[in-house]
Structure formats: C-alpha cells, structure tokens
mmCIF file of C-alpha atoms in Angstrom:
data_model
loop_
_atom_site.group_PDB
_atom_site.id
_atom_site.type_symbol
_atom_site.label_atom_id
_atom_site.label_comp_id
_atom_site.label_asym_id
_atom_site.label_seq_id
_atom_site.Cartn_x
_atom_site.Cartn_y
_atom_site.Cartn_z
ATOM 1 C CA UNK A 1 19.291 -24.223 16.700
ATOM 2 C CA UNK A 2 18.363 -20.941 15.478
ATOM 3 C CA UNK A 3 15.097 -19.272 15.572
ATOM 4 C CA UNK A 4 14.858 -18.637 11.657
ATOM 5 C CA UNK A 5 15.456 -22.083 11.049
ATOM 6 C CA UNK A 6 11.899 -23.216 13.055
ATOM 7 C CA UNK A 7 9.812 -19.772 12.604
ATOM 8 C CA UNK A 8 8.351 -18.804 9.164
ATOM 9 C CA UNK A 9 9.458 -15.486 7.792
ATOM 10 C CA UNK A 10 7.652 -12.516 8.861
ATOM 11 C CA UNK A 11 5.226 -11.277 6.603
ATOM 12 C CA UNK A 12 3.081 -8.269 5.882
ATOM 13 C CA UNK A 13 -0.508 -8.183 4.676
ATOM 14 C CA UNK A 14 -1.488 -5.018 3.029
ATOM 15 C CA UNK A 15 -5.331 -4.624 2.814
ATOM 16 C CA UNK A 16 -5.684 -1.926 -0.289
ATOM 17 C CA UNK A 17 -3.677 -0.955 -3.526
ATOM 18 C CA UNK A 18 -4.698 2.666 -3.823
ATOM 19 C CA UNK A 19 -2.412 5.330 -3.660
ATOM 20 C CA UNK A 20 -1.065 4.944 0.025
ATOM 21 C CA UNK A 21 -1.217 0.793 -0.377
ATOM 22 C CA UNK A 22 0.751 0.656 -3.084
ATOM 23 C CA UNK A 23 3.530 3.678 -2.230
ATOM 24 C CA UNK A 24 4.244 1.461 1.523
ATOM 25 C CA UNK A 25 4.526 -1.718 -0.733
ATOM 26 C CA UNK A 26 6.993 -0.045 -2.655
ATOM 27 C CA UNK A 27 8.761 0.969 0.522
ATOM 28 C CA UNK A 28 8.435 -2.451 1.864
ATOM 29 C CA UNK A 29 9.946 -3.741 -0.913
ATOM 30 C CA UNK A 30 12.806 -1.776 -1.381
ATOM 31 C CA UNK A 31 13.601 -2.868 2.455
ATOM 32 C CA UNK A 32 13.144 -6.418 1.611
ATOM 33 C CA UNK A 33 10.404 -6.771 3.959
ATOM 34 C CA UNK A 34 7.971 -9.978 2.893
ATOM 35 C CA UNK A 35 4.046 -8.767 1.709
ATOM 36 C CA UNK A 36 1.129 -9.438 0.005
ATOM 37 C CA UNK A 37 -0.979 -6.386 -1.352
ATOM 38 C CA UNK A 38 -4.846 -7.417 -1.693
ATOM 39 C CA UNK A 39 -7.146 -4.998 -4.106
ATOM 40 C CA UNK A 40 -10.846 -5.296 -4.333
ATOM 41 C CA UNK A 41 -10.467 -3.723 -7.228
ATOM 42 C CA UNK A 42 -10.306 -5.901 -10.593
ATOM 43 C CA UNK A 43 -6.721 -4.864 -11.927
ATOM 44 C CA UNK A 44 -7.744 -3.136 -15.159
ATOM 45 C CA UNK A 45 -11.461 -1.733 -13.770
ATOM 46 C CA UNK A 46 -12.690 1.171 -15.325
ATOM 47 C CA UNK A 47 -10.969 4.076 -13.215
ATOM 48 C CA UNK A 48 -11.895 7.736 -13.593
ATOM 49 C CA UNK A 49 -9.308 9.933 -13.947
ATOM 50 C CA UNK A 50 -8.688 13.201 -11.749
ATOM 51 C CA UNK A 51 -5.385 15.333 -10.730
ATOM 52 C CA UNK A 52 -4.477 15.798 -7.334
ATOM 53 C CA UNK A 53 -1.855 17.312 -5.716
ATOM 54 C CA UNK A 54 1.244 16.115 -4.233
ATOM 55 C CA UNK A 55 2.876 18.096 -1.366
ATOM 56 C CA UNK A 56 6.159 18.402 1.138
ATOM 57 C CA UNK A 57 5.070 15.015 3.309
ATOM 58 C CA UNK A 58 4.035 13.025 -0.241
ATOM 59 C CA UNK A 59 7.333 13.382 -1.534
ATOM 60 C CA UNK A 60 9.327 12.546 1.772
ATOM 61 C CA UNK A 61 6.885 9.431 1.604
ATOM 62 C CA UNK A 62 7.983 8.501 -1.948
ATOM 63 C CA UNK A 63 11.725 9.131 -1.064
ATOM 64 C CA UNK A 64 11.225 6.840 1.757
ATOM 65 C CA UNK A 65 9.531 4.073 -0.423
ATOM 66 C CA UNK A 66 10.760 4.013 -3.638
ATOM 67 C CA UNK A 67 14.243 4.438 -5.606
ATOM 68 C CA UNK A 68 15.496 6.933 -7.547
ATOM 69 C CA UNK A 69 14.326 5.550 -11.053
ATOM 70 C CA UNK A 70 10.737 5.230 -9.861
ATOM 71 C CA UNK A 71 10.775 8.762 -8.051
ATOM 72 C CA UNK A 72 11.862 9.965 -12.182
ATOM 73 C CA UNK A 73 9.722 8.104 -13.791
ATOM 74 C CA UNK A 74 6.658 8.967 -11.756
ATOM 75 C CA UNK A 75 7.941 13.092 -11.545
ATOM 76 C CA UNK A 76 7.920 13.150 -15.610
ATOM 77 C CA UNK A 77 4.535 13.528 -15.059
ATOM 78 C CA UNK A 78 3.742 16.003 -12.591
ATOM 79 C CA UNK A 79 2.572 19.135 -14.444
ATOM 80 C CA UNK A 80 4.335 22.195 -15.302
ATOM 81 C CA UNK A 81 3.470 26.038 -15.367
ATOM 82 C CA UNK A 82 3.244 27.295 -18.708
ATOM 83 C CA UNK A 83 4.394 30.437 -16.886
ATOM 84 C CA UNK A 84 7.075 29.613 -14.691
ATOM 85 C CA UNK A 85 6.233 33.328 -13.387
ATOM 86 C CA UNK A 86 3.111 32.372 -12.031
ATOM 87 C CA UNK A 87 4.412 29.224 -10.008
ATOM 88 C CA UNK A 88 3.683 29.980 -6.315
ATOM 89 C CA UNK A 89 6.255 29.638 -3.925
ATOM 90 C CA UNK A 90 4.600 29.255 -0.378
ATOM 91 C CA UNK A 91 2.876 26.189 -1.942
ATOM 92 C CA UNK A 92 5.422 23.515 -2.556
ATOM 93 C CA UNK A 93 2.994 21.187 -4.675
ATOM 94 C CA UNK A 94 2.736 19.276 -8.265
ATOM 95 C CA UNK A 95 -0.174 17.901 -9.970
ATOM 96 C CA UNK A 96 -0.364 14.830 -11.275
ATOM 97 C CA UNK A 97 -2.562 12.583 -12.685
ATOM 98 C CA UNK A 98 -3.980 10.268 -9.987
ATOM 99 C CA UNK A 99 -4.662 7.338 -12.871
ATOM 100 C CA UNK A 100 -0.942 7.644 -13.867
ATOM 101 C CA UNK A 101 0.669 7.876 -10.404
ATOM 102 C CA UNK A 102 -1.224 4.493 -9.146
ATOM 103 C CA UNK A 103 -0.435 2.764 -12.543
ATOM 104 C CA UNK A 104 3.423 3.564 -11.889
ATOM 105 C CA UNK A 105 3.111 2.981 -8.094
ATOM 106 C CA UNK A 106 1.251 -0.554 -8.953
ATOM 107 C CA UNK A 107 3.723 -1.728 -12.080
ATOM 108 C CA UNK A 108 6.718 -3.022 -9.763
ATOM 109 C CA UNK A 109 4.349 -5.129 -7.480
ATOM 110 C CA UNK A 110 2.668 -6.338 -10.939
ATOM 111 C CA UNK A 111 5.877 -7.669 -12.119
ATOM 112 C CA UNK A 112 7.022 -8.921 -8.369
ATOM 113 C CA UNK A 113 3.569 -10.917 -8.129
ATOM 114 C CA UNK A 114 2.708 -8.859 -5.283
ATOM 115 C CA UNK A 115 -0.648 -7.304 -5.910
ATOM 116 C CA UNK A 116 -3.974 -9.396 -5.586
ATOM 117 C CA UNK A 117 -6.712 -7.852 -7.485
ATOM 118 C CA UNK A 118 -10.554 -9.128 -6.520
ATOM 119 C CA UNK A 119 -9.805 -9.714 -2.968
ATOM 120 C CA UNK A 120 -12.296 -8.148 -1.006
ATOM 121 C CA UNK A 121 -11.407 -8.304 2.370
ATOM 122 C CA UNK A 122 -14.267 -9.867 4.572
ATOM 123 C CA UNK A 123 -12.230 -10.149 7.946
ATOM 124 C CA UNK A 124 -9.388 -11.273 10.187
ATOM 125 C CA UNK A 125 -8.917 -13.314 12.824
ATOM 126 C CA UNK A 126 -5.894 -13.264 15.117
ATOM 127 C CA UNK A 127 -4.677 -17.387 16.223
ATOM 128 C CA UNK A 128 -2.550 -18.502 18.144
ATOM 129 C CA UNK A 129 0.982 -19.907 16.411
ATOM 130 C CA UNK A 130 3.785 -21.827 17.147
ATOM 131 C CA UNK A 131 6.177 -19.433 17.885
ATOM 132 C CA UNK A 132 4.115 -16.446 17.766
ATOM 133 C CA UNK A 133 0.499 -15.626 17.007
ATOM 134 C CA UNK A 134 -0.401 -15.213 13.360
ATOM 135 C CA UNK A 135 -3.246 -12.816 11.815
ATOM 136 C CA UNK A 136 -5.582 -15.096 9.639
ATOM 137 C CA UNK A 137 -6.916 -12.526 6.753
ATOM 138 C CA UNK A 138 -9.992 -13.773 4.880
ATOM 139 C CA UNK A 139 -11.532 -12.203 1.439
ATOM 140 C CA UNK A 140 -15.103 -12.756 0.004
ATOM 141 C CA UNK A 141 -13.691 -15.046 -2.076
ATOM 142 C CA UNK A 142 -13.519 -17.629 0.472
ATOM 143 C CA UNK A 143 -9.569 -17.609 0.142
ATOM 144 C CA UNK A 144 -7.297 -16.781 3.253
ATOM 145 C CA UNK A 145 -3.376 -15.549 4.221
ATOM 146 C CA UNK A 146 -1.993 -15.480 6.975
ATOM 147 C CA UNK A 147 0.564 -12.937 8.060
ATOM 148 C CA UNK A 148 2.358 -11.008 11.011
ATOM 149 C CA UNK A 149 1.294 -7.507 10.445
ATOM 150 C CA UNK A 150 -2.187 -7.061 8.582
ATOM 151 C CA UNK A 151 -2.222 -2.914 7.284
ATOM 152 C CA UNK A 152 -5.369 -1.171 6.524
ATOM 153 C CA UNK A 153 -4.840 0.534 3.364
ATOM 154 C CA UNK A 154 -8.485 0.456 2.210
ATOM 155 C CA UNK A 155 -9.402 4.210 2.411
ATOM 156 C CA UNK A 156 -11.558 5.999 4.660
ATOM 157 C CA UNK A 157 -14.329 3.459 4.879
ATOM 158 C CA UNK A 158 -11.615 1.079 5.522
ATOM 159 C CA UNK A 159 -13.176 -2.299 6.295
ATOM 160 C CA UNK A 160 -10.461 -3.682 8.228
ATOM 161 C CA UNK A 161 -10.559 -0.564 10.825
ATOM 162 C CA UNK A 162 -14.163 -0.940 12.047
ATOM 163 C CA UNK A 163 -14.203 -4.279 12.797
ATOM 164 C CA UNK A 164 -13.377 -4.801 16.492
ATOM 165 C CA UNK A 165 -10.445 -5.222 18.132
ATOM 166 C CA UNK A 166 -11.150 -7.605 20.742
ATOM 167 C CA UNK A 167 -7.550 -8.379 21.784
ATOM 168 C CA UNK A 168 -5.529 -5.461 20.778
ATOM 169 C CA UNK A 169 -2.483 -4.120 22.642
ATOM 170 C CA UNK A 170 -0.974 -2.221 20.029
ATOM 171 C CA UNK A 171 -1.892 1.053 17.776
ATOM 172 C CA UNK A 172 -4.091 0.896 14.638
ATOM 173 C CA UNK A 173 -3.453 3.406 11.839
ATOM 174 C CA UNK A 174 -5.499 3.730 8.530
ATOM 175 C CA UNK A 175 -4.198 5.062 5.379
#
C-alpha cells in the first residue's frame, strides 16, 4: 500500500494576503501545491492607495509565480514616462499602483476559494500526526487549520514570527 493512499495531502498555510502573500499563492498555485491564504483584513476594507515601485527581483518573483496572462494584465498598469527621454536606465523599475497590483494578485485566489478574509491569526501549535507532525493554526475567531508548512506573510510586525519556536529545527523566513 502506498503512502498517498494513508497520508493526507500536503498542505500550505499562508498567514497574510498582502503583496508578498498573495504573489507566493499565485506561485503555489500555478505548481499545484495545496494552500489556504488567511487575511485579517475584511476583503473589501477601506485601503489607501499609494504607488510603489517594482524592481529586477519583483519581477523575477512574479515570473516565478504567476503566468503569462496575469504578468500582462498586472504590467498594463505600471506607469509610463510621458518622456520616454527622461526614463532612467541604471534604475530598472515601474510604478504601479499598490491598490491595483494586490486586487489583481488577490482575484485568482478569490475565484479558487483560496483567500480567507477576517482571520486574524492568534497562534500555532505544532502536534504530533499519524504519519507526520501537523502545524495546528488558530485565528481570533476561534476557528483552526491544520497544515504542513505554516508561512508568515503578515508583514513586518508579523505575528506568527515572534511567537516562539520551542521545537524548531528548520529556518524561519518572513515576508
């Protein structure tokens, strides 16, 4: 008997649906890789608008993660020089609106049922499983998931990195 006949599928928890949270769901995704994506966020909250700027490693990222109808879609927005004189050449960036780049990044895990919004993440517990141990994830809400990998995508006051590790054997990276 098989493994992946007695084991559930592995599965990805992605704490966060910002900008980075929702551009490695896309990329999980795309790779067929099982995942959740919780928000805190409600899904149509009030959201200032701002441009940023995309660079070199952002668009390797968004090759990596999403396909070539998303990468259009989302460039069509990135602005232009009115002056295509006065475009700088040593910096390799576009600006785009950050409002518009999450709403594109988030609309495929809208329509895949992917993205959780109101699930503050209150903490995570690591048990013991069957065949392997699981990460227990639980939200505010009083609701729990349970998954293989749990990724902190929360921002730079990520909850989920400064709680403690107590059994940790691995590496932790925020995004």
């Amino acid at each position: 008997m098989s493994n992946s006949a007695t084991q559930p599928p592995f599965k990805v928890i992605n704490v966060g649906g910002g900008l980075a949270g929702s551009l490695l769901a896309n990329g999980l995704a795309r790779h067929n890789v099982n995942f959740e994506v919780y928000e805190r966020q409600e899904k149509n909250s009030k959201r200032e608008g701002y441009q940023i700027r995309l660079g070199e490693d952002t668009f390797i990222g968004m090759r990596a993660c999403l396909d070539q109808d998303q990468i259009d879609s989302i460039s069509k927005h990135f602005g232009r020089y009115s002056n295509p004189a006065e475009t700088r050449t040593t910096h390799k960036s576009s600006p785009v609106s950050r409002v518009i780049l999450q709403d594109a990044l988030r609309e495929p895990l809208d329509t895949m049922g992917k993205i959780h919004y109101q699930k503050k993440f209150k903490d995570f517990e690591i048990c013991p499983g069957l065949h392997r141990d699981i990460v227990e994830v639980n939200f505010d809400d009083g609701t729990s998931d349970v998954c293989d990998i749990l990724l902190a995508a929360d921002g730079n006051k990520s909850q989920v990195t400064h709680l403690p590790f107590p059994h940790f054997y691995g590496f932790a990276y925020s995004f």
